[in-house]
Coordinates of C-alpha atoms (C1' of nucleotides) in Angstrom, one line a residue:
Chain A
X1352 CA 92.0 23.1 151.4
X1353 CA 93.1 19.5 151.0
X1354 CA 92.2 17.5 147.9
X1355 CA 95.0 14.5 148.5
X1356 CA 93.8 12.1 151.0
X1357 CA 91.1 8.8 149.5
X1358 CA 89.8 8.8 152.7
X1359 CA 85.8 7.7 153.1
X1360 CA 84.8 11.1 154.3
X1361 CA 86.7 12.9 151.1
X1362 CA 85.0 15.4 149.4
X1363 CA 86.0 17.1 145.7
X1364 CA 87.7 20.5 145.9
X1365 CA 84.4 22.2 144.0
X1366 CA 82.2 20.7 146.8
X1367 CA 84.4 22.0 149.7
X1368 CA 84.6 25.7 147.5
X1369 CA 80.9 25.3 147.2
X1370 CA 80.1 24.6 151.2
X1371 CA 82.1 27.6 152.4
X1372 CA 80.4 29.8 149.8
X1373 CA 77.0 28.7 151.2
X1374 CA 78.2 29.2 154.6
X1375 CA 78.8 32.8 153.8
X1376 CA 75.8 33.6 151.9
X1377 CA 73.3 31.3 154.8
X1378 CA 75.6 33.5 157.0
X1379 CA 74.6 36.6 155.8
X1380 CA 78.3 37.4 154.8
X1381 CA 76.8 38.4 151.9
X1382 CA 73.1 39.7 151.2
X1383 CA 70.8 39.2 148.1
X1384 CA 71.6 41.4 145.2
X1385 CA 75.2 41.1 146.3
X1386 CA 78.0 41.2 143.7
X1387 CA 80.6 38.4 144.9
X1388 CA 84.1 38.3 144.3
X1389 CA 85.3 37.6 140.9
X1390 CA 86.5 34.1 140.3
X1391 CA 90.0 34.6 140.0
X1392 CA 89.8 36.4 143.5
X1393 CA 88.0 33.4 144.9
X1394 CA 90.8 31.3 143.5
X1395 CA 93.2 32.9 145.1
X1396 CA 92.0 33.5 148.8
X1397 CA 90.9 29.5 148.7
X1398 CA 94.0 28.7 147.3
X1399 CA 92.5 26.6 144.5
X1400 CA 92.5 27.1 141.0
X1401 CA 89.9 29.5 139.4
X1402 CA 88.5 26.1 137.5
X1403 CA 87.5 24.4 140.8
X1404 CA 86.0 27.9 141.8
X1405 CA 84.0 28.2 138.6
X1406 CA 83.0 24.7 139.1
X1407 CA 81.5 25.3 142.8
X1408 CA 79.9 28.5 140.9
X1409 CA 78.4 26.9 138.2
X1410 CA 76.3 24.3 141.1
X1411 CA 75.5 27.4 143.1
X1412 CA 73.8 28.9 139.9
X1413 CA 72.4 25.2 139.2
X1414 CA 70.9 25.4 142.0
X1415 CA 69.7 29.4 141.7
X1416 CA 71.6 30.3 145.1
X1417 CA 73.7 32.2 142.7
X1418 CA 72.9 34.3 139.0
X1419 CA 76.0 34.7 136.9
X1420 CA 75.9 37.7 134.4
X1421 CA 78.8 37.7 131.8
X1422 CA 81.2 41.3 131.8
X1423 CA 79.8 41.9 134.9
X1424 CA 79.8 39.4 138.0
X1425 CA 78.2 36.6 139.8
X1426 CA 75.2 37.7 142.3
X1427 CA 73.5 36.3 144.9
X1428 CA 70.1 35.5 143.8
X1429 CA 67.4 37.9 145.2
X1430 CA 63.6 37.5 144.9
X1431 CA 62.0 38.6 141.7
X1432 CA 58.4 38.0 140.6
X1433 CA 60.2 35.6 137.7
X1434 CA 61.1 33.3 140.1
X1435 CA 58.2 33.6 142.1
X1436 CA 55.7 33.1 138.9
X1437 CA 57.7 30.4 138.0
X1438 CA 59.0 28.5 140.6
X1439 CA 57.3 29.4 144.0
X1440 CA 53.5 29.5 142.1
X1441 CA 52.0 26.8 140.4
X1442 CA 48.6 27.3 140.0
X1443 CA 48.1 28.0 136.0
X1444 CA 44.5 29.0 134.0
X1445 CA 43.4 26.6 132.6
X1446 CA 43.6 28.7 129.3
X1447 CA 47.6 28.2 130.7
X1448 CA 47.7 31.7 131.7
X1449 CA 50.3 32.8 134.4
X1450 CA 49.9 35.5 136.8
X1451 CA 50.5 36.4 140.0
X1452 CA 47.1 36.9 142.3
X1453 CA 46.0 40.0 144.3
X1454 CA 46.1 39.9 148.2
X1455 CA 43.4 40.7 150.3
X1456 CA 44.4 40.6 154.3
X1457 CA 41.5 39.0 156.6
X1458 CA 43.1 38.6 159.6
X1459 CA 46.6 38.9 161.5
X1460 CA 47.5 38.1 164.7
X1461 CA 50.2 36.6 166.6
X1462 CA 49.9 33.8 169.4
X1463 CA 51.7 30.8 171.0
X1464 CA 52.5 28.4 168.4
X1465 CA 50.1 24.7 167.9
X1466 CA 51.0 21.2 167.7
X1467 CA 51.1 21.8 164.4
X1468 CA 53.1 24.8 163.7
X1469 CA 55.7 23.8 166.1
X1470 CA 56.4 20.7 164.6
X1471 CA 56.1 22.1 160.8
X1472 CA 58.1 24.9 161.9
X1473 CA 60.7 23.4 164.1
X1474 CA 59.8 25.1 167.5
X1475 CA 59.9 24.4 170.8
X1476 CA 56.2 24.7 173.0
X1477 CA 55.7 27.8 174.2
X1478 CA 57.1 29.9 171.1
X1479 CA 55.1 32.6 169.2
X1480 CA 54.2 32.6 165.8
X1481 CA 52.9 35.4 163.9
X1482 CA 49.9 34.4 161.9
X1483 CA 47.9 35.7 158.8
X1484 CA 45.0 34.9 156.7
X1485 CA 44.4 36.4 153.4
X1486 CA 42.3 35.5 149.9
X1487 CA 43.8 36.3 146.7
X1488 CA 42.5 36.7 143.6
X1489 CA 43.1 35.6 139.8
X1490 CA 41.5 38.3 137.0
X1491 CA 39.5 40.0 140.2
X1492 CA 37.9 36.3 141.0
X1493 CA 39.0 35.0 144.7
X1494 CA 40.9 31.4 143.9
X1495 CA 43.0 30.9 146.8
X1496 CA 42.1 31.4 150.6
X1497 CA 45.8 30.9 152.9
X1498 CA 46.5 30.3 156.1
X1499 CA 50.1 31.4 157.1
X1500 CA 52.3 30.8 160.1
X1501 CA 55.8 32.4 160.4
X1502 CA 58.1 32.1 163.8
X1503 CA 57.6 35.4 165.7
X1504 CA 61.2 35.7 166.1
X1505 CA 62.4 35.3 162.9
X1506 CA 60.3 38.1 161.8
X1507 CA 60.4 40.6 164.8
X1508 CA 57.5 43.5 163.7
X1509 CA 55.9 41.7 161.4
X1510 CA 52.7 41.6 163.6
X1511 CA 52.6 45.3 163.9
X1512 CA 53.9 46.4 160.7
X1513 CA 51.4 48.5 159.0
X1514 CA 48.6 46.8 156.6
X1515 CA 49.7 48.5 153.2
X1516 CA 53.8 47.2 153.7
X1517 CA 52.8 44.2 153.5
X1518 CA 53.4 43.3 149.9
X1519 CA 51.7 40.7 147.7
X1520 CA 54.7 38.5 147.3
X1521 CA 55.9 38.2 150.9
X1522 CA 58.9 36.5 150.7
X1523 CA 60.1 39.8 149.4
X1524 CA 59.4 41.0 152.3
X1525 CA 61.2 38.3 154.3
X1526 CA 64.6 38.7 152.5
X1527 CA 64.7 42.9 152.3
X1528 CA 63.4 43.4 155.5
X1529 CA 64.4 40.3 156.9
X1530 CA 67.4 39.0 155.5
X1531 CA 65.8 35.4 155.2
X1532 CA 66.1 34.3 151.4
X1533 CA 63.4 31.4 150.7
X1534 CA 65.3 29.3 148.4
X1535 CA 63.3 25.6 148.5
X1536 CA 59.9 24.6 149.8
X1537 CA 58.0 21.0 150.2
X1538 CA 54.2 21.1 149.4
X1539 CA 51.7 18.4 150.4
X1540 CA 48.7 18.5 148.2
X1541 CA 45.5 16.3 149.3
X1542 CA 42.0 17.3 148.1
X1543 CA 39.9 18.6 150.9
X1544 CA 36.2 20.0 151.6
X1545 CA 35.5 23.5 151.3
X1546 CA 34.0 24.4 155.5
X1547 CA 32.0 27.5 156.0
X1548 CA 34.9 29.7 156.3
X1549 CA 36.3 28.3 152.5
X1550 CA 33.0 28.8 151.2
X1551 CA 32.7 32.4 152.3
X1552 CA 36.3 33.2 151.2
X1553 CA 36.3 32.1 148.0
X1554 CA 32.7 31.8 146.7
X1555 CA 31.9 28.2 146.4
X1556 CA 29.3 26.0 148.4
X1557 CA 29.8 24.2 151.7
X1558 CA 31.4 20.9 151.0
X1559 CA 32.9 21.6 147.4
X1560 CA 36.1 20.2 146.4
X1561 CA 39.2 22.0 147.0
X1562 CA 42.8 21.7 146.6
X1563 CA 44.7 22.3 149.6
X1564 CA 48.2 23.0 149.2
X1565 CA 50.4 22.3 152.6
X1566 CA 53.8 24.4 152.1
X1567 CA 56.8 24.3 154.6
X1568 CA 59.2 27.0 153.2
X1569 CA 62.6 26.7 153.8
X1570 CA 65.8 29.1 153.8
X1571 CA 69.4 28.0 152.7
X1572 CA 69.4 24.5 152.7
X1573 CA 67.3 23.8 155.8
X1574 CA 65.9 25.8 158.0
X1575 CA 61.8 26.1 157.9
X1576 CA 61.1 29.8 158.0
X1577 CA 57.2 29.4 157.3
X1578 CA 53.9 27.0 156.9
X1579 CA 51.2 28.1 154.4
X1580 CA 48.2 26.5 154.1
X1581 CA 46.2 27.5 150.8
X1582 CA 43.0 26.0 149.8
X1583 CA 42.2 26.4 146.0
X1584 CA 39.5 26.7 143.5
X1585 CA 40.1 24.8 141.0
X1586 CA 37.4 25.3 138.7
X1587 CA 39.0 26.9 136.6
X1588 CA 43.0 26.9 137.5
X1589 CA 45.0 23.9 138.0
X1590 CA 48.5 22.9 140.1
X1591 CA 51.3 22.7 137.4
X1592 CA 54.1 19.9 138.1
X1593 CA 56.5 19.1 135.9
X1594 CA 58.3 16.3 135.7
X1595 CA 62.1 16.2 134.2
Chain B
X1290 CA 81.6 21.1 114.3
X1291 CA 82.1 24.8 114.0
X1292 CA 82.9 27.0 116.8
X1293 CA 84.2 30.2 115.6
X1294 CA 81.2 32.2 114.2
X1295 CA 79.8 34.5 116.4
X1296 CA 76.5 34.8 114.6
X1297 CA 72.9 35.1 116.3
X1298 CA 71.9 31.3 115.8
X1299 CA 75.5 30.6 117.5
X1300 CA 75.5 27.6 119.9
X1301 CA 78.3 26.3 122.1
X1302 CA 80.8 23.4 120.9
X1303 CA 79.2 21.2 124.2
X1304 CA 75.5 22.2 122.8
X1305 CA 76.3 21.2 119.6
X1306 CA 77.8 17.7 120.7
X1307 CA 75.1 17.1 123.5
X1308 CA 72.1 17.7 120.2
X1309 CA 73.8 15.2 118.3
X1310 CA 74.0 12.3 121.2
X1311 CA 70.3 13.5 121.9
X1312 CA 69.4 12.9 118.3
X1313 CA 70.8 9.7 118.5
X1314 CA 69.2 8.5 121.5
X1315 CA 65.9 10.0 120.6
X1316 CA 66.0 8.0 116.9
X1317 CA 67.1 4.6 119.1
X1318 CA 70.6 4.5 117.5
X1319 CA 71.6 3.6 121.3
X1320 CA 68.4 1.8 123.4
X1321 CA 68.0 1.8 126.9
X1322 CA 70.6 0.2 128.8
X1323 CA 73.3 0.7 126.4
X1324 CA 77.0 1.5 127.0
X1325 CA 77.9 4.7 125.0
X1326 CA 81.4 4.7 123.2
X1327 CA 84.3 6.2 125.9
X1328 CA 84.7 9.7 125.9
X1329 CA 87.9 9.9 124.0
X1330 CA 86.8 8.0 121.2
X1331 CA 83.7 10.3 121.2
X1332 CA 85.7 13.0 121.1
X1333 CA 87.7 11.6 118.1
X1334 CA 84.4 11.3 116.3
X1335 CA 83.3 14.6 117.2
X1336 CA 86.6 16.2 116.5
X1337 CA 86.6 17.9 119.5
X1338 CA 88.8 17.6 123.1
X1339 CA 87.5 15.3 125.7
X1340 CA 86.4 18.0 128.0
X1341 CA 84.0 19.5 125.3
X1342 CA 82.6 15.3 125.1
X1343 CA 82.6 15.2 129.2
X1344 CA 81.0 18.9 129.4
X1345 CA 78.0 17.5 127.0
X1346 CA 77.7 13.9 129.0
X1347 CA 77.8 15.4 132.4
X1348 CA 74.4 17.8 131.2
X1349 CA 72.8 14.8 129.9
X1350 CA 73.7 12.5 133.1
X1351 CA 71.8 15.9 134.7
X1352 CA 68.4 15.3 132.7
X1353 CA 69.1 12.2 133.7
X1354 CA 69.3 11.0 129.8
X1355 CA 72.5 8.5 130.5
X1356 CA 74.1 7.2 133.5
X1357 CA 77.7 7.6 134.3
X1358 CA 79.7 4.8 136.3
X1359 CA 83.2 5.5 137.3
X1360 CA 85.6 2.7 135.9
X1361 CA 82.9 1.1 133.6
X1362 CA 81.7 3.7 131.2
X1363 CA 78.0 5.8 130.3
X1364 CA 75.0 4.5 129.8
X1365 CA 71.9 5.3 128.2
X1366 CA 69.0 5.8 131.4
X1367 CA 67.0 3.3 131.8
X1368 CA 63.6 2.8 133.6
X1369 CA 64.2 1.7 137.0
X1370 CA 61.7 1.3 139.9
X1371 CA 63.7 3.7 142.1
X1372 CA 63.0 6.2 139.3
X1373 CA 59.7 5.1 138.9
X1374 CA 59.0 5.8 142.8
X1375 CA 60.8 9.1 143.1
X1376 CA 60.6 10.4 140.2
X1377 CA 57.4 9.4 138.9
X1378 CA 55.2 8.6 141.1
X1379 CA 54.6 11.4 143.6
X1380 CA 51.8 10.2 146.1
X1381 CA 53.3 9.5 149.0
X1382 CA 51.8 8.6 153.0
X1383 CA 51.3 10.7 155.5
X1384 CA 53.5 9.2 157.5
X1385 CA 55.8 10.1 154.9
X1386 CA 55.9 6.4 153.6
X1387 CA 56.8 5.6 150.0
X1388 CA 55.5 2.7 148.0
X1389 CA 54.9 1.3 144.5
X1390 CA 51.4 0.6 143.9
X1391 CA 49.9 -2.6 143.0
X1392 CA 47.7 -2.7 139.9
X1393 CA 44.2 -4.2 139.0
X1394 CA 43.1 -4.2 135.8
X1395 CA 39.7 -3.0 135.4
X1396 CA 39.3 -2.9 131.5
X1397 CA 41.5 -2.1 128.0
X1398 CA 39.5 -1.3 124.8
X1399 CA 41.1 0.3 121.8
X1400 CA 39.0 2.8 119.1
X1401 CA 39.2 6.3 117.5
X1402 CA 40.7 8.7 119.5
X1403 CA 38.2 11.6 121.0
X1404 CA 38.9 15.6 120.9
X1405 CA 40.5 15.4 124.4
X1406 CA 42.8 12.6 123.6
X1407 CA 44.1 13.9 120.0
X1408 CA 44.6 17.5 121.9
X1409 CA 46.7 15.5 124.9
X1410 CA 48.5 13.3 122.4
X1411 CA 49.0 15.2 119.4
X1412 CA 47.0 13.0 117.5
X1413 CA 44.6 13.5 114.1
X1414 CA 41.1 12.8 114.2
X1415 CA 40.6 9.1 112.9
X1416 CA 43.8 8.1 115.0
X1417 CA 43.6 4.8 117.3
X1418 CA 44.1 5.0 120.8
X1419 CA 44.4 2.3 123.7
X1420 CA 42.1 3.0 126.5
X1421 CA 43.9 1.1 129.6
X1422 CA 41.8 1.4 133.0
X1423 CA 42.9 0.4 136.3
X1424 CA 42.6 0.3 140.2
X1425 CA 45.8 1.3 142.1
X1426 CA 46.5 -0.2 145.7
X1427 CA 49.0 0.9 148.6
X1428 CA 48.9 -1.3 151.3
X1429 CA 45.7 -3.2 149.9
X1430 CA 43.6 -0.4 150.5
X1431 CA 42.7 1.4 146.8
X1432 CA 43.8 4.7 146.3
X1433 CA 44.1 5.4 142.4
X1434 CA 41.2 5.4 139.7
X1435 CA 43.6 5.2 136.7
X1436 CA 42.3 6.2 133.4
X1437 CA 45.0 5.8 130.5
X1438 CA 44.7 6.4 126.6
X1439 CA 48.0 5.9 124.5
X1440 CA 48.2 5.9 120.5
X1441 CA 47.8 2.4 119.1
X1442 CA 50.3 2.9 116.4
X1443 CA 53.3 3.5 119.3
X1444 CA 52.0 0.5 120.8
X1445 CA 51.0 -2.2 118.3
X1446 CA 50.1 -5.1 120.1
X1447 CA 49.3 -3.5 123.2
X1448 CA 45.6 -4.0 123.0
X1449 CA 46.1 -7.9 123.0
X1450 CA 48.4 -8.5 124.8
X1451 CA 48.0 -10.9 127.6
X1452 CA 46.3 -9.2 131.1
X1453 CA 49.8 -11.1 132.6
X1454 CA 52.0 -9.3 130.5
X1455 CA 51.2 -5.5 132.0
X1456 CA 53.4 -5.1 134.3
X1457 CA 52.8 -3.1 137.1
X1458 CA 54.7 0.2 136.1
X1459 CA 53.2 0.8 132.5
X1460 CA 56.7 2.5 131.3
X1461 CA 58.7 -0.2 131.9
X1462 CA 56.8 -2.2 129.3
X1463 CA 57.0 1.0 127.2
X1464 CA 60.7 1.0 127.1
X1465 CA 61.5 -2.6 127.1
X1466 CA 58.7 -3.8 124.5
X1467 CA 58.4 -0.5 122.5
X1468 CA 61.9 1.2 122.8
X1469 CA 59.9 3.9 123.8
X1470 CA 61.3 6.2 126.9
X1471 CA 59.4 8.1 129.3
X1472 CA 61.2 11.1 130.1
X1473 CA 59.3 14.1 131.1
X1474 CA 55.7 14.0 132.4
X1475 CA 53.7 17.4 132.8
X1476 CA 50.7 17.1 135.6
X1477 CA 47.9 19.5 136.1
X1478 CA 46.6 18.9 139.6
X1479 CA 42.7 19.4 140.7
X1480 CA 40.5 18.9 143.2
X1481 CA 37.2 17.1 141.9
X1482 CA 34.2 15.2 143.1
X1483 CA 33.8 11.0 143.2
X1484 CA 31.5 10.5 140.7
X1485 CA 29.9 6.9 140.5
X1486 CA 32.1 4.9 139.3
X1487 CA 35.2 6.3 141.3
X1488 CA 33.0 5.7 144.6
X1489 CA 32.6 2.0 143.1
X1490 CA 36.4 2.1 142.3
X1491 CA 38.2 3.5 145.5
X1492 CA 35.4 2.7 148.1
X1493 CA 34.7 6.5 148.8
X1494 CA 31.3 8.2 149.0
X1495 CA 29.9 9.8 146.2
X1496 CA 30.7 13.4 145.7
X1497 CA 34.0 12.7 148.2
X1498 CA 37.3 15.1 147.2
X1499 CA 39.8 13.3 144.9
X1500 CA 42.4 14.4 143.9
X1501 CA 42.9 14.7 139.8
X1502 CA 45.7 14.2 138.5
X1503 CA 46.0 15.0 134.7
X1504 CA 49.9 13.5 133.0
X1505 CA 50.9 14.0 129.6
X1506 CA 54.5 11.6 129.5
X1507 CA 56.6 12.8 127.0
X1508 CA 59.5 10.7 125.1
X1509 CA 63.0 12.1 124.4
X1510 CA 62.2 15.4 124.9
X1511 CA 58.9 16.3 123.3
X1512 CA 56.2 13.9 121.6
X1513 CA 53.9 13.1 124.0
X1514 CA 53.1 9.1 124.4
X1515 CA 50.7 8.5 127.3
X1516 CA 47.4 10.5 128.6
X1517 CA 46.5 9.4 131.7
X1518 CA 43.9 10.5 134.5
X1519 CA 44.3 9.4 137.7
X1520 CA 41.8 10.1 140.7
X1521 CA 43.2 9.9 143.8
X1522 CA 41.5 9.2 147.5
X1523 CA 44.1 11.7 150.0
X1524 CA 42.8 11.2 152.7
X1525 CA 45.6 9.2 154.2
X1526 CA 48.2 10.0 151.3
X1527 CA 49.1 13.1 149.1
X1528 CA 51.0 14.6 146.8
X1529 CA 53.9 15.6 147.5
X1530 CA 55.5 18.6 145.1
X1531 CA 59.5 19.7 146.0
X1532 CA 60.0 23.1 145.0
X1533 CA 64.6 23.4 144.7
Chain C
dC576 C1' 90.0 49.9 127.6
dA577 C1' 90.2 46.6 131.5
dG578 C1' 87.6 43.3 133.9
dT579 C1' 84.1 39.8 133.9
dG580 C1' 82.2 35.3 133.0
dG581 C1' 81.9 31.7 128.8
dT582 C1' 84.2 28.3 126.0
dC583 C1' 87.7 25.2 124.5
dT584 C1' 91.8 22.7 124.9
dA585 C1' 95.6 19.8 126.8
dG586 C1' 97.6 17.2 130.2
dA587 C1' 98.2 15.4 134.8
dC588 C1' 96.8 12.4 138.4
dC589 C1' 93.2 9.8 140.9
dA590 C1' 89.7 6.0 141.9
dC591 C1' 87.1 2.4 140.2
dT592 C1' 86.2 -1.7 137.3
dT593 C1' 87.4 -5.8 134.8
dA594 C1' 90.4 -9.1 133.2
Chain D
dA1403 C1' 97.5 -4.0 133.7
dA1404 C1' 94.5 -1.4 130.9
dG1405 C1' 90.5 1.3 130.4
dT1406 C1' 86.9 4.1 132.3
dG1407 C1' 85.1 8.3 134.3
dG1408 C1' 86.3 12.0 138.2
dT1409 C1' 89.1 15.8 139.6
dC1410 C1' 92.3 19.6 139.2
dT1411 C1' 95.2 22.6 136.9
dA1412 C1' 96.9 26.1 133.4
dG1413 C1' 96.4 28.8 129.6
dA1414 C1' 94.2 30.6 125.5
dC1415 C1' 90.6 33.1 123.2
dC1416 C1' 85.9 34.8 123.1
dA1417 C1' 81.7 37.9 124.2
dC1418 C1' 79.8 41.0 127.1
dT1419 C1' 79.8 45.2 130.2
dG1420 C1' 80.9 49.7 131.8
dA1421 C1' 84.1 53.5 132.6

DNA sequence: CAGTGGTCTAGACCACTTA
DNA sequence: AAGTGGTCTAGACCACTGA
């Protein structure tokens, strides 16, 4: 660890600490819902003082890759509904009620991956993407009809896996059965037309205005693990974006 | 400043200090643009050390309240157009270009503020309000049916001010002629219909998808200040959301 | 009780800016 | 050369957790 030399490419102590901590936990040196190494430990093996490590902590909890928990330890974040309520889903009632909608599986197939999906995805023609249409539901009232694409192998069995493990919050799925931890995502929203298959899905006439969310999730710092296309009623819900 | 009590309403040293330099900017003791006293002699001030000052700056140089500049001192934030772009302003090209809009004024009116407006911006009935509406351009083509209602006691003058003086970006003029900072903005995103006079505005067909987007801009952390409405055509652009 | 993270301090040295 | 923020260290004390 060398903190001496001005040169261009120099880097702070904390941000070196931080990169080889999210080396191990992209890695999957350790898991989510792992305890890590107290700080003083961390000090010692990196040969820095436990400061600069509680420095490099502190950003990895900035940026939830890490949840600290006083008297007991520092974890590696892990999925829970919280964060997907809060940070992964932003359509809000209008009333501002927030809750997580009920899935209902149309369709799921797998198949050689589009245009599209390759280059949202990152793949190379010829791969094979395992893909799945559902419509979920706000107080028993479909709102949300998605499209979603996920690289076969990433996700090896997740074509055949039976109907009822497939949970309502799927990256769930993806880190516990998976290992892959969806930690950022980019969404592209445009207004669209409901087509025939919109219409059916969620209720509303041929040609009604929908919002259509465009998500590329993406694991620990870069990799794009899946594309999710949702249409939207939003009658009666709304996107929430805050700006700080 | 008091540290030792553990009671239930007990708040860190850093907190404490970081309220008080909030308070201060919020009440325009320092204005936009202005160097903050050096950390020592804040911490003289405070009576604290200058790593309980530095702790507090550094969080407000993260909510992007002041600016910090190696070998010249912090400052309060000002509105830039980098800012303005990235931070405000999220509809971006599909080709992934981003650009400032240019404006066209369609008309500005003041009177009493309606039900939606005093529930947006806080207001009591018989309050003034400044209706602004305008016609928002990228690359010549309109894209943006602005609709924009602020309280006419923030802004005294606004109203009659010369069509010259607006600039483009609305929150510069806010800041620089008001003292009045946008810092947070809270969007509600939906997908609606062109009615008549967007069609007129944005050269769509009547009943095309726009997108609406609904902003409440909020000053030093809470009063809101602006209410605008802004319907835009995506069908070459869209909003883009980043999800960290 | 020992171990954890949370806070606060003090002091050293560095890089950047301005004069 | 003097002043600023940026980094790194060391040590003290606190609050919280679980055995």
């Amino acid at each position: 660890m060398s903190s001496g030399e001005a040169g261009p490419d120099f880097r702070p102590l904390y941000a070196q600490v931080q990169d080889l901590l999210i080396e191990r936990l992209a890695s999957g040196h350790w898991r989510a819902g792992d305890l890590l190494p107290a700080e003083p430990r961390l000090a010692e093996e990196f040969g820095v003082s436990q400061g600069t490590v509680r420095k490099a902590l502190d950003r990895l909890a900035d940026r939830n890759l890490v949840v600290r928990r006083q008297g007991k330890g520092t974890y590696v974040a892990s999925y829970t509904p919280e964060r997907a309520l809060f940070h992964f889903f932003h359509l809000v009632g209008d009333d501002g009620g927030r809750e997580l909608p009920a899935s209902r599986l149309v369709s799921r197939r797998c198949g050689r991956a589009g245009r599209a999906e390759q280059q949202r995805l990152g793949l190379a023609s010829g791969d094979q993407v395992v893909r799945i249409v559902r419509v979920r539901s706000l107080h028993a009232c479909p709102v949300l009809s998605e499209r979603i694409a996920v690289p076969r192998d990433l996700f090896p069995g997740l074509d055949t896996l039976p109907e009822a493990g497939l949970p309502n919050t799927l990256y769930a799925l993806y880190e516990t059965a998976y290992g892959i931890s969806v930690m950022h995502a980019e969404e592209r929203l445009k207004a669209v037309s409901a087509d025939a298959e919109d219409a059916a899905h969620l209720g509303v006439a041929e040609g009604a205005p929908l919002l259509e969310v465009d998500r590329v999730a993406l694991s620990h710092e870069q990799r794009a693990v899946e594309w999710r296309v949702s249409r939207c009623d939003t009658r009666r819900h709304h996107y929430l974006s805050l700006l700080d």
